[in-house]
mmCIF file of C-alpha atoms in Angstrom:
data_model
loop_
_atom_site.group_PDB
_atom_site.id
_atom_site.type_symbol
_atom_site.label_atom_id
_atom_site.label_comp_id
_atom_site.label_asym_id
_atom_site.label_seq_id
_atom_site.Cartn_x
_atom_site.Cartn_y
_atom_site.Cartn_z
ATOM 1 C CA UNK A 78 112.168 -80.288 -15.060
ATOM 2 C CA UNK A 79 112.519 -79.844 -11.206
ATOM 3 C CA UNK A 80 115.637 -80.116 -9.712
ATOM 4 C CA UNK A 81 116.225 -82.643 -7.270
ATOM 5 C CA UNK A 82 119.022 -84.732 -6.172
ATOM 6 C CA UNK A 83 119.130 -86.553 -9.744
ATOM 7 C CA UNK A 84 119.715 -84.273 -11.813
ATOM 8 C CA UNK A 85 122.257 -81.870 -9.823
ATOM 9 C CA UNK A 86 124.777 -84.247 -9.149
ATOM 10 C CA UNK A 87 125.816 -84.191 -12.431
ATOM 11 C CA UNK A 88 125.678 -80.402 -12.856
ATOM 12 C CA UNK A 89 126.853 -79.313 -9.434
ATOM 13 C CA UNK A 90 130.546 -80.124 -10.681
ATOM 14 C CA UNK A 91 130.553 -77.174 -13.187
ATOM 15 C CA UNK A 92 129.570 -74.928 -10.526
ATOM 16 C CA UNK A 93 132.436 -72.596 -11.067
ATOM 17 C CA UNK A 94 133.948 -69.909 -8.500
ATOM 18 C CA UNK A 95 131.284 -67.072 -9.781
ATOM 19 C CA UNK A 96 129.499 -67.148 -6.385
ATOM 20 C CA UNK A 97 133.052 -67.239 -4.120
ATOM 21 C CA UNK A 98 132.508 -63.448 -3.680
ATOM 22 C CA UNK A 99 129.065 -63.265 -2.899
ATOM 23 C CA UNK A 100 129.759 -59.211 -1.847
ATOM 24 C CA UNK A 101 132.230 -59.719 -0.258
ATOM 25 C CA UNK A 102 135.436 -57.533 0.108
ATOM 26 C CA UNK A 103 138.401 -58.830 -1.827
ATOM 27 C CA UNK A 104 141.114 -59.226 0.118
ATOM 28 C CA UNK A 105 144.856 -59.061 -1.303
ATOM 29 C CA UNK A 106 146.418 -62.120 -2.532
ATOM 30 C CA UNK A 107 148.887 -64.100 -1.368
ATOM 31 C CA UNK A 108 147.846 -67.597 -0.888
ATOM 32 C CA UNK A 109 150.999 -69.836 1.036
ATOM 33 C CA UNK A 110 151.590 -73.494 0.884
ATOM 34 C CA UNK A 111 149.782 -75.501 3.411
ATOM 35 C CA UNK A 112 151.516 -76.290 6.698
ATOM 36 C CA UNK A 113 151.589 -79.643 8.175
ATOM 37 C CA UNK A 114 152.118 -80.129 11.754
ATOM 38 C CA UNK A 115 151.341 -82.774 14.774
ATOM 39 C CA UNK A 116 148.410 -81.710 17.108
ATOM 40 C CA UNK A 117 148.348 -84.851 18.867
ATOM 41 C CA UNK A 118 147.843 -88.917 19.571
ATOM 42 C CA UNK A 119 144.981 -90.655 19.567
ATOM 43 C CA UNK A 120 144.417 -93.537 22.631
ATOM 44 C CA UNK A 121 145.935 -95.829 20.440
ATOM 45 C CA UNK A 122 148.601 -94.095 19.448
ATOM 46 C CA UNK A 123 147.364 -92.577 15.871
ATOM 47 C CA UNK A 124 149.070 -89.550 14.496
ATOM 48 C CA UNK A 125 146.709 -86.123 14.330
ATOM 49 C CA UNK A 126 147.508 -83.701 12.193
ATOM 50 C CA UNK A 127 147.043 -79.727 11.611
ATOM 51 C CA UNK A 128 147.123 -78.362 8.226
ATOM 52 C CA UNK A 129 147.565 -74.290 8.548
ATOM 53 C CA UNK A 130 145.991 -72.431 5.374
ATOM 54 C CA UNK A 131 146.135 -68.598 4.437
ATOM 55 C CA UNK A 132 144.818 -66.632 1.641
ATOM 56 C CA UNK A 133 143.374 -63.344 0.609
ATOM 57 C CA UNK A 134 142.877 -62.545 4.431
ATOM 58 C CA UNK A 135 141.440 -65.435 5.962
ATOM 59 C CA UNK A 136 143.347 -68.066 7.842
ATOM 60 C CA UNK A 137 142.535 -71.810 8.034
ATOM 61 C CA UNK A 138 143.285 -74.574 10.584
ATOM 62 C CA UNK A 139 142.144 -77.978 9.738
ATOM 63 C CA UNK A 140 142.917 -81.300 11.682
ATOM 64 C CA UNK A 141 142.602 -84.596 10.182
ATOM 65 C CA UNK A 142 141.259 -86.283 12.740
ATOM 66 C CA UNK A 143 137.169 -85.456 11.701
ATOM 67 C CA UNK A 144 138.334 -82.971 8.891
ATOM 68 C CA UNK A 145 137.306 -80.399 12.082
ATOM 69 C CA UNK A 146 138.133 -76.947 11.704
ATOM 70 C CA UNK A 147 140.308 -76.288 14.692
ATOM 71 C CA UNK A 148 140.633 -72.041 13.769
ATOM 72 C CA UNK A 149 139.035 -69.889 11.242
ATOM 73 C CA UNK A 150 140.881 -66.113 11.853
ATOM 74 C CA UNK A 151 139.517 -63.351 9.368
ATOM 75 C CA UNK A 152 140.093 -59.631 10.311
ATOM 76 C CA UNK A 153 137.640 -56.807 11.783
ATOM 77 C CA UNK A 154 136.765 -53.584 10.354
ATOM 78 C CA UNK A 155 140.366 -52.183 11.502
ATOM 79 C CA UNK A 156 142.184 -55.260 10.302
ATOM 80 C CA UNK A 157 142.470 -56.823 13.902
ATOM 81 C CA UNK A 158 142.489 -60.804 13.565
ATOM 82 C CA UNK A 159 140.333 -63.080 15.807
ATOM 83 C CA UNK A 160 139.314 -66.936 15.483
ATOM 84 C CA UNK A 161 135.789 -66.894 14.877
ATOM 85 C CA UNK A 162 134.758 -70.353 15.009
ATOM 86 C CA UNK A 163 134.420 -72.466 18.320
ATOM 87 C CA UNK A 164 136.868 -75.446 19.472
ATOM 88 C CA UNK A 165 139.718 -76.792 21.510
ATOM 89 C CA UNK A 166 143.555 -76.554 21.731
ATOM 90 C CA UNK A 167 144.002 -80.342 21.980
ATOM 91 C CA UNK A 168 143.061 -83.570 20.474
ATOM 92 C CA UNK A 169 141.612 -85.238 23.998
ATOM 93 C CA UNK A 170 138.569 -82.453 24.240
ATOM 94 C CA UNK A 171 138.008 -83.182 20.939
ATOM 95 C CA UNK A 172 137.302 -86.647 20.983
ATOM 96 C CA UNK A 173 135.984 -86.997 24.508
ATOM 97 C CA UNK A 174 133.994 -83.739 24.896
ATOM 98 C CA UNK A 175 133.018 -82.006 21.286
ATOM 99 C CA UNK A 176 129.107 -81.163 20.427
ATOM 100 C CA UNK A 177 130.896 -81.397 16.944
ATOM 101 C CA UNK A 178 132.954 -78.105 16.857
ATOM 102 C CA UNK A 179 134.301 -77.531 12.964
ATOM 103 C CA UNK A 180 133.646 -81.141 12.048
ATOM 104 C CA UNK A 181 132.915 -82.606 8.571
ATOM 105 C CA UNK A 182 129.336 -84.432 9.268
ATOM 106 C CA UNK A 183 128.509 -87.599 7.573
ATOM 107 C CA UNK A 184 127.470 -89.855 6.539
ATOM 108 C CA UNK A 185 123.625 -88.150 7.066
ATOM 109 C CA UNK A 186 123.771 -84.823 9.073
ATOM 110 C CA UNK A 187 121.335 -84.096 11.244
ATOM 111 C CA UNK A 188 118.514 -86.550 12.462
ATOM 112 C CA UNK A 189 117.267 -89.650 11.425
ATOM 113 C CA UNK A 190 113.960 -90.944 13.406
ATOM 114 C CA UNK A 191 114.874 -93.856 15.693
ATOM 115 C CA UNK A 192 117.494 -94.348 13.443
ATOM 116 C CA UNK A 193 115.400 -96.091 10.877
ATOM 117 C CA UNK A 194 114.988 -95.861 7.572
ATOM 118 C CA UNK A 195 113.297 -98.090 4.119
ATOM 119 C CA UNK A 196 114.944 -98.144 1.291
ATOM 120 C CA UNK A 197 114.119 -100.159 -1.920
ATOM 121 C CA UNK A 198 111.915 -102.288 -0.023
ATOM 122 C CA UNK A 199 114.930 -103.088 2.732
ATOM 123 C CA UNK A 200 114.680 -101.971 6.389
ATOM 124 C CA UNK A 201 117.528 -100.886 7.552
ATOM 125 C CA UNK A 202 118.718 -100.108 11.428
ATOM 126 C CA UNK A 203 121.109 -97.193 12.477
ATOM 127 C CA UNK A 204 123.641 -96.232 15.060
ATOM 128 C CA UNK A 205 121.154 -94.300 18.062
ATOM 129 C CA UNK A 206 122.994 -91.934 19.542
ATOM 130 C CA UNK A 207 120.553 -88.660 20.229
ATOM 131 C CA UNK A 208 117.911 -90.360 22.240
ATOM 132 C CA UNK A 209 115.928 -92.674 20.066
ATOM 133 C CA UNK A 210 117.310 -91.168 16.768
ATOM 134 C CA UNK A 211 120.586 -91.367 15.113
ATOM 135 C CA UNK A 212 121.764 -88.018 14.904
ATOM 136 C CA UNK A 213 124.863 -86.310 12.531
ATOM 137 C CA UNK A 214 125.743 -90.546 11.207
ATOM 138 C CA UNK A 215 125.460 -92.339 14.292
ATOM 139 C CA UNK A 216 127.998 -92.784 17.452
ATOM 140 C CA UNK A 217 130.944 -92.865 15.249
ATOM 141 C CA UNK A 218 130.212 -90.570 12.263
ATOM 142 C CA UNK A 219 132.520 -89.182 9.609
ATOM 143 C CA UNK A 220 133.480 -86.377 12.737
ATOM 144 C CA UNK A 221 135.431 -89.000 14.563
ATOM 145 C CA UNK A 222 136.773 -90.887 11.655
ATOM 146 C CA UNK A 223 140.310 -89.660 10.040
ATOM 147 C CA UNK A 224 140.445 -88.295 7.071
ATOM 148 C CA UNK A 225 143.475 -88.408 4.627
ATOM 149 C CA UNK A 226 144.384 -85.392 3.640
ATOM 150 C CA UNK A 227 146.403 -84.032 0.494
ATOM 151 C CA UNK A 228 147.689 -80.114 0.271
ATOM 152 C CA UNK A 229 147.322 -78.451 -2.603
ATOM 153 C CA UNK A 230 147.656 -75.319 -5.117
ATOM 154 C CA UNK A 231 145.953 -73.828 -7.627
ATOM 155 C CA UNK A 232 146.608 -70.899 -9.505
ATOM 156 C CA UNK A 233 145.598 -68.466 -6.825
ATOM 157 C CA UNK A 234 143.751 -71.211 -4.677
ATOM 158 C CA UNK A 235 145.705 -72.926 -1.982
ATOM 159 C CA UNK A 236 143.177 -76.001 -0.077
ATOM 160 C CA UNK A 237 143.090 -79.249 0.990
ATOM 161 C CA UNK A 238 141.595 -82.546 -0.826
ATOM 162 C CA UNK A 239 140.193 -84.919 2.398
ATOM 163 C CA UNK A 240 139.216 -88.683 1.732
ATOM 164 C CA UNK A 241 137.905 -90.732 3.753
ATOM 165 C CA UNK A 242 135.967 -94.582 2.935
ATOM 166 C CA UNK A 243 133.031 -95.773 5.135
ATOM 167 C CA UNK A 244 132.861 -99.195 4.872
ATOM 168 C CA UNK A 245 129.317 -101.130 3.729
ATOM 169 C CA UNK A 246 127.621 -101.563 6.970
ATOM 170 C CA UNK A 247 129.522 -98.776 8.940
ATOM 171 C CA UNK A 248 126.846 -97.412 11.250
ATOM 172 C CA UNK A 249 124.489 -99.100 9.751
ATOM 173 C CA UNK A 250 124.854 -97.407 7.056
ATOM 174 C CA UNK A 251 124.406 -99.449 3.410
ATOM 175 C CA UNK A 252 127.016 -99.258 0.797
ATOM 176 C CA UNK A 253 130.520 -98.798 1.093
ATOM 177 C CA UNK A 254 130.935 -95.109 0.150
ATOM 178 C CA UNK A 255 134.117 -92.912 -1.082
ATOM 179 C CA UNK A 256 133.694 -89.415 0.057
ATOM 180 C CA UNK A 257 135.812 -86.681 -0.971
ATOM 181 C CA UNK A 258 135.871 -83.260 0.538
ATOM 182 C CA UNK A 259 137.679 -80.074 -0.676
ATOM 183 C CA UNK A 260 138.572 -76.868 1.408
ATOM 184 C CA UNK A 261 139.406 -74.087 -0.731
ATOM 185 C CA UNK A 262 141.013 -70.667 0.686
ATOM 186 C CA UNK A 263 140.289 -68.606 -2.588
ATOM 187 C CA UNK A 264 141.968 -65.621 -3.677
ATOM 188 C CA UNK A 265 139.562 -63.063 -2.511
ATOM 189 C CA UNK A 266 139.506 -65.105 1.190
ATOM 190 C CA UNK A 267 136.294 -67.321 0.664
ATOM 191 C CA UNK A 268 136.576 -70.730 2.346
ATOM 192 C CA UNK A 269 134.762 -72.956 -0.343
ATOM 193 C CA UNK A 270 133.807 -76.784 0.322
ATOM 194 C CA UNK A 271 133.532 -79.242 -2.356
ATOM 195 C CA UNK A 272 131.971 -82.477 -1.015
ATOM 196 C CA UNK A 273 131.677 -85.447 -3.270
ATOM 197 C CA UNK A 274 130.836 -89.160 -3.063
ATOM 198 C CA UNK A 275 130.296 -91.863 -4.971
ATOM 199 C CA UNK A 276 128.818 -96.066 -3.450
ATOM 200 C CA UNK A 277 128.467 -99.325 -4.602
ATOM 201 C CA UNK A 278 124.792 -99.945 -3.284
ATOM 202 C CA UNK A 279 121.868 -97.403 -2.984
ATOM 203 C CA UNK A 280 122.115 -95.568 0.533
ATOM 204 C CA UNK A 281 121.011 -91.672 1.724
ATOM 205 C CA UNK A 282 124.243 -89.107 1.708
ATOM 206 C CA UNK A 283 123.638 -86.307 3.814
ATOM 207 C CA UNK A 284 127.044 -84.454 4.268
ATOM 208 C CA UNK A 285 127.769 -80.568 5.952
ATOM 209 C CA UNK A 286 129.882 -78.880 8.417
ATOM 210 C CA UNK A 287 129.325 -77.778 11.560
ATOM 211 C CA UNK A 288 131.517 -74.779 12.205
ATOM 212 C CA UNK A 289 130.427 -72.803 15.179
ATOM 213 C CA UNK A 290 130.284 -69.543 14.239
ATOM 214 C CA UNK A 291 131.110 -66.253 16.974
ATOM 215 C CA UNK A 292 132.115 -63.341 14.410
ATOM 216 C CA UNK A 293 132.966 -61.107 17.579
ATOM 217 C CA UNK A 294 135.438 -63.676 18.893
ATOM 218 C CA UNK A 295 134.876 -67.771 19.964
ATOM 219 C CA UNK A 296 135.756 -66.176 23.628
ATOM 220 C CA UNK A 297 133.589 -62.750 23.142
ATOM 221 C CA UNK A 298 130.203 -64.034 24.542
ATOM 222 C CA UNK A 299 126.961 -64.748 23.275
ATOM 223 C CA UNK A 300 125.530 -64.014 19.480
ATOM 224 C CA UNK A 301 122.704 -63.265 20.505
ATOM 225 C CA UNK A 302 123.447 -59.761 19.212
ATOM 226 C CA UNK A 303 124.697 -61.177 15.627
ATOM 227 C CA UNK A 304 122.315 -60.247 12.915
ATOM 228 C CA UNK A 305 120.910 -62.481 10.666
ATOM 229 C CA UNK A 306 118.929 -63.076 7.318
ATOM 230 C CA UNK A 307 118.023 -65.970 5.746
ATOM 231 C CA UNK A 308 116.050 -66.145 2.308
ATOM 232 C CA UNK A 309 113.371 -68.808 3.310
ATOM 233 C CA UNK A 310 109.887 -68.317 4.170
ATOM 234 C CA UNK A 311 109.413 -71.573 5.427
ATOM 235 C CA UNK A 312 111.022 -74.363 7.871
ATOM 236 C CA UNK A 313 110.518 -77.748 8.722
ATOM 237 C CA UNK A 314 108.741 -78.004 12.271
ATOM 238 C CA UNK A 315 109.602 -80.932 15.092
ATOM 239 C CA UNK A 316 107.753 -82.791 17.553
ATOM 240 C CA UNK A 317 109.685 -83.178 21.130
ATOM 241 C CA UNK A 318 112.601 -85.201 19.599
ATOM 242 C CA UNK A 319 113.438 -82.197 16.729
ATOM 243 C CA UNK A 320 112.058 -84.973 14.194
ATOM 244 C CA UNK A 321 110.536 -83.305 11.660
ATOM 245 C CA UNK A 322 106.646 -83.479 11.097
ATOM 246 C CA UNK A 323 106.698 -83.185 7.291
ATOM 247 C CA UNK A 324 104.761 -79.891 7.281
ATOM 248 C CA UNK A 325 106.400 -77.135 5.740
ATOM 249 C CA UNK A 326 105.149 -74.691 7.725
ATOM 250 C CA UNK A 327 105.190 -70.698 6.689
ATOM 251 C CA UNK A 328 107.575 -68.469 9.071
ATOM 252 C CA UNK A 329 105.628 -65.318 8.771
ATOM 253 C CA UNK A 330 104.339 -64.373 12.136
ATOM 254 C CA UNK A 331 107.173 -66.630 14.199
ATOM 255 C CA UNK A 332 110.142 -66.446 15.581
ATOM 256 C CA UNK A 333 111.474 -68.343 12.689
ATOM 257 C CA UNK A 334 111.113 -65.456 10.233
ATOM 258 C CA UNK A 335 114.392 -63.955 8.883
ATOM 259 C CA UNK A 336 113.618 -62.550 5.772
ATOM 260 C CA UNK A 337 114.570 -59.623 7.121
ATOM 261 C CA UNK A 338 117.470 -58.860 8.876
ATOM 262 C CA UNK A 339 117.520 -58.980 12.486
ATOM 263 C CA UNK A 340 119.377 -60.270 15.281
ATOM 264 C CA UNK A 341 119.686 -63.624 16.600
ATOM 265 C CA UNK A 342 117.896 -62.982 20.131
ATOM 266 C CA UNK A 343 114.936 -60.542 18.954
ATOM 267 C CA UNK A 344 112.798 -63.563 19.418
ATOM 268 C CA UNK A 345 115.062 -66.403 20.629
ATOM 269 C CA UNK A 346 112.955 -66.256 24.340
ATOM 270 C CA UNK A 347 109.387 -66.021 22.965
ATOM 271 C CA UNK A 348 106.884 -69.007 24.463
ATOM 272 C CA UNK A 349 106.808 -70.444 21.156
ATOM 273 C CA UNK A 350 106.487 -74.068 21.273
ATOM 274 C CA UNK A 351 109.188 -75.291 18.660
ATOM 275 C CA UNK A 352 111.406 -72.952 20.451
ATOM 276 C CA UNK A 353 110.646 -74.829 23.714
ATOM 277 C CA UNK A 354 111.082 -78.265 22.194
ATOM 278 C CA UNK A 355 114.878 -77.035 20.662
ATOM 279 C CA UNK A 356 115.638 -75.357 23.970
ATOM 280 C CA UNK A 357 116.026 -72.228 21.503
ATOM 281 C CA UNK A 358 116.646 -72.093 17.725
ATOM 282 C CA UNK A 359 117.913 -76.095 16.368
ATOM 283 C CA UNK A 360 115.446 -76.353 13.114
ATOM 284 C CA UNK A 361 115.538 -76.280 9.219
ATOM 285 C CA UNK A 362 115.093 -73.502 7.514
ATOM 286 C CA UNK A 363 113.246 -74.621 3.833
ATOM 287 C CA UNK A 364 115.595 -72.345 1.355
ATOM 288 C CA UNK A 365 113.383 -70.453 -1.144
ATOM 289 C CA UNK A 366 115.597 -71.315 -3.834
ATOM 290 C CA UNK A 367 115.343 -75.341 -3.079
ATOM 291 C CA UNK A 368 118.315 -77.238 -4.567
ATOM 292 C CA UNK A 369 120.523 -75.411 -7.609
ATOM 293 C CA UNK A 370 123.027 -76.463 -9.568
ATOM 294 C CA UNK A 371 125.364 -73.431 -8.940
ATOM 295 C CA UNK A 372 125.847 -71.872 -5.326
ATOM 296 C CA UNK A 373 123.241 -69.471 -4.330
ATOM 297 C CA UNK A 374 123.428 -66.757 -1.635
ATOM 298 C CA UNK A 375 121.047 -67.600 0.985
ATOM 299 C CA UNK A 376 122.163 -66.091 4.470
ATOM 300 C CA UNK A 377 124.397 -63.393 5.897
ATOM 301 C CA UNK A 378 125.227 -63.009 9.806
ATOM 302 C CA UNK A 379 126.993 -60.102 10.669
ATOM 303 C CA UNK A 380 128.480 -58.640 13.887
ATOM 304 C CA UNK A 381 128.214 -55.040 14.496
ATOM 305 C CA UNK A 382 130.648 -54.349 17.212
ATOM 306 C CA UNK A 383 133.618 -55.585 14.970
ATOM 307 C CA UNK A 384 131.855 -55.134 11.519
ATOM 308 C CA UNK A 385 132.516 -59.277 10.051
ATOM 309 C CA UNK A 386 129.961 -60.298 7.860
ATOM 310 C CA UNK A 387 130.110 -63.920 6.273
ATOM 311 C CA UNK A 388 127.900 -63.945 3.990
ATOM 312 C CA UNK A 389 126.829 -68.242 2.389
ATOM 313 C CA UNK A 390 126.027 -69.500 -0.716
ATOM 314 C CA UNK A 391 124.973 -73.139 -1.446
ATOM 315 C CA UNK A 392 123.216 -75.706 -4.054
ATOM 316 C CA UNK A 393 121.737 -77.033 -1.029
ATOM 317 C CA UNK A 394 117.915 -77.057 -0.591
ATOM 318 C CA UNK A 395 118.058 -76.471 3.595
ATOM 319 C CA UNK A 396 119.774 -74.506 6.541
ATOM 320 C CA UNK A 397 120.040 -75.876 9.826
ATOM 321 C CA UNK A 398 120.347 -72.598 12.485
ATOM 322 C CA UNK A 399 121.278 -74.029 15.905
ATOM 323 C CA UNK A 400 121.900 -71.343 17.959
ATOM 324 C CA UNK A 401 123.973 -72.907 20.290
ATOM 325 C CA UNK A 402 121.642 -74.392 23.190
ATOM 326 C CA UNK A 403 123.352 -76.806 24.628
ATOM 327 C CA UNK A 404 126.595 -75.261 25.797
ATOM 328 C CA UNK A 405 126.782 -75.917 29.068
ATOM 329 C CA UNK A 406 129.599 -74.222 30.731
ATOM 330 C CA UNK A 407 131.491 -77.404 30.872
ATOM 331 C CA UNK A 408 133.720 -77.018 27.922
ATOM 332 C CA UNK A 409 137.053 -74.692 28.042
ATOM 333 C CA UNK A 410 137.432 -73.337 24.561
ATOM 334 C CA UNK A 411 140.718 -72.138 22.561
ATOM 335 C CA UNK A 412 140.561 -68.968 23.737
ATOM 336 C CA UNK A 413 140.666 -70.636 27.819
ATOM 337 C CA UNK A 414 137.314 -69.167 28.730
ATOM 338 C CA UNK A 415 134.140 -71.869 28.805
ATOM 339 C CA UNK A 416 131.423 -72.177 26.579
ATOM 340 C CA UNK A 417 127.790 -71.149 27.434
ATOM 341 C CA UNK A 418 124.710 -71.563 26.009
ATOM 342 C CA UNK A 419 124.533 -69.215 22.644
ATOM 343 C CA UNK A 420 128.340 -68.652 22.448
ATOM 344 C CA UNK A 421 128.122 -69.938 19.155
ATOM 345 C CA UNK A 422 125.466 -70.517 16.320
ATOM 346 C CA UNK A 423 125.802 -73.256 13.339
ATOM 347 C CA UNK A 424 124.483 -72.382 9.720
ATOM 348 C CA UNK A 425 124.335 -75.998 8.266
ATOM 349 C CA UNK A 426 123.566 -76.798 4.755
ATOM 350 C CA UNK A 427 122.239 -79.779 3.865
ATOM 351 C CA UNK A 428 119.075 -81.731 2.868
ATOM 352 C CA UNK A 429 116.495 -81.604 5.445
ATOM 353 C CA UNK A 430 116.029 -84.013 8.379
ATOM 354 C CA UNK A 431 114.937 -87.146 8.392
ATOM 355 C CA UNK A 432 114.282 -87.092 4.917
ATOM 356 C CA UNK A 433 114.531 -90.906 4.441
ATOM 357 C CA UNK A 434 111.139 -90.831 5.876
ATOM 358 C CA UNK A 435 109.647 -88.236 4.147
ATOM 359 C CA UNK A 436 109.338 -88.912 0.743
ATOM 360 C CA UNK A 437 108.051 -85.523 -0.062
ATOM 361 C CA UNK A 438 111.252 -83.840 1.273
ATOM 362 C CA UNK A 439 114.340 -83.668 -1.190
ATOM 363 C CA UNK A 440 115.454 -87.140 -1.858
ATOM 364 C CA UNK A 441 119.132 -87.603 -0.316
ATOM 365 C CA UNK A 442 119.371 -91.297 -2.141
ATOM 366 C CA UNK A 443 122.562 -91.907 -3.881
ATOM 367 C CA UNK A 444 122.744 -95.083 -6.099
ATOM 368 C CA UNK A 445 125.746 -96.890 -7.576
ATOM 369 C CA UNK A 446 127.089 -94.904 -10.943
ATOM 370 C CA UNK A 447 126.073 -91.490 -9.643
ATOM 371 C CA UNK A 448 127.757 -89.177 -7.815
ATOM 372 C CA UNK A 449 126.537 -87.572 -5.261
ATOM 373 C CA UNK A 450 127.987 -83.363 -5.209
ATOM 374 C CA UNK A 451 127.658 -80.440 -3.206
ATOM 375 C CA UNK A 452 129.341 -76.984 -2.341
ATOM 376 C CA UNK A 453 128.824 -74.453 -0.293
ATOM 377 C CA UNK A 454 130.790 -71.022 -0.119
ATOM 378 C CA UNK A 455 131.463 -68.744 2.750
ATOM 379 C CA UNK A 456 132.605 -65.163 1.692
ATOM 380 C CA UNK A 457 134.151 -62.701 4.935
ATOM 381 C CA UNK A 458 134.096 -58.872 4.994
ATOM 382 C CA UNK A 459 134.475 -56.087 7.292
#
């Protein structure tokens, strides 16, 4: 029978930690009890929260305001430390000024067309909030919700358990729908995420991260000299508004071919049209393996001047590769430099665009009585 949404939800959960090192170097062990400490207020006066993680070499910064992931340090080739993922030093950027830096994305990442969608025979009408579309689960989306979190350890596992309940209606949105999320700092220094949910009416669950990812440094520059591979041979293209067509069209011959390993700028200029209509690389990557029940590896970026590899693993059927187009030079990141274009790239995994209107894409329905289940695993080296 062909996976689909269906059937792994109830087999996803018994994906066990086989794929957490992927390749990658074990680090030494030595996982500490989460740290809880104020970041900062909200306008009206709401706590914020960082939780600090460590283990097996990689260190972990989560706030609870949008489960964002403020720092993600993991060492280079000689052991020297450096945050590699994009963000602020205070609460106000992030709620006033983010293109989503580190944030849990929900409750349907990416686009949705005009922000409508049928389901069961019932129309239903979305937050807009990328043009026409509803983009990443509307104008107040799971990234600017908070999230209750809960520490915890595990053997050699140290994480965090994030909750958060989006109310029937929210955004649109139908169903009221209990998501859980789990970060996981594993022994060997993988950062895993467990996301579950369950609802009491049928909606569409999208949910992913959006971690912006500079292995030289979030204050180094571009990564435009990162390499990359991805094991797809096709993607999804978009008309002007990066709404998906439905084709699945073959990346042999385009800029959109990474089968083989090679760097993020190679072809990031070429007058190609989709890369006109994305301002650069923003599109779906079709993963070769489609939708498994256990993570499978299906990308690795690595930067040569400091030797960090992350290499991901998912059950997820697609890969969104933004390469960072929009930065602007008008946001100061942690490091106190700004943020141009291609200072960071996202590797999002998730079900594919606008699938609510595609019915030949992966079906992202969730009904009452299932639950809806996905992981994906990042593994470091040097």
């Amino acid at each position: 029978m062909e996976l689909n949404r269906r059937t792994v939800i109830a087999g996803a959960a018994a994906a066990g930690m086989a794929a957490t090192t992927l390749g990658g170097t074990a680090h030494a062990t030595g996982g500490r009890t989460p740290v809880k400490s104020l970041f900062g207020k909200l306008a009206d006066d709401t706590k914020i929260y960082s939780w600090s993680l460590e283990n097996g070499g990689t260190r972990l910064k989560v706030l609870s305001y949008g489960g964002i992931v403020q720092s993600l340090e993991i060492p280079d080739r000689r052991g020297r430390y450096t945050n590699v993922s994009l963000g602020f030093d205070n609460i106000e950027d992030y709620v006033s000024s983010s293109p989503y830096f580190g944030a849990l994305i929900g409750r349907y990442g990416n686009r949705i067309a005009k922000g409508r969608f049928t389901l069961d025979g019932k129309a239903y009408q979305l937050s807009v909030n990328d043009g026409d579309n509803s983009l990443h689960g509307g104008a107040q989306g799971f990234d600017k919700r908070v999230w209750d979190i809960e520490p915890f350890t595990k053997g050699s596992d140290v994480g965090l358990y994030l909750y958060y309940t989006s109310v029937d209606g929210e955004m649109g949105y139908p169903g009221t729908l209990r998501s859980k999320v789990t970060y996981t700092l594993t022994r060997h220094g993988d950062w895993r995420i467990d996301y579950e949910a369950t609802t009491d009416k049928a909606t569409v669950v999208n949910l992913t991260s959006h971690v912006y990812w500079n292995l030289a440094g979030e204050s180094s520059g571009t990564i435009y000299d990162h390499e990359l591979s991805i094991a797809a041979a096709r993607y999804t293209p978009v008309d002007s508004g990066l709404i998906p067509t439905g084709e699945l069209a073959k990346v042999a011959g385009t800029p959109f071919d990474f089968r083989r390993t090679k760097t993020v700028g190679e072809d990031i200029r070429v007058a190609h049209q989709q890369l006109l209509y994305g301002k650069g690389l923003d599109h779906n990557w079709a993963l070769d393996k489609g939708i498994t029940a256990r993570p499978e590896h299906i990308a690795t970026l690595r930067d040569p001047s400091s030797g960090r590899t992350l290499k991901i693993a998912t059950t997820e059927p697609g890969l969104q590769f933004y390469s960072g187009n929009f930065l602007d030079g008008s946001l100061v990141g942690t490091g106190g430099t700004v943020y141009r274009q291609g200072d960071g790239l996202c590797l999002e995994t998730q079900h594919y665009p606008d699938s609510p209107n595609h019915p030949s894409f992966p079906s992202t329905v969730l009904r009452p009585g299932q639950t809806y289940r996905s992981t994906t695993v990042h593994s470091f080296s040097a």
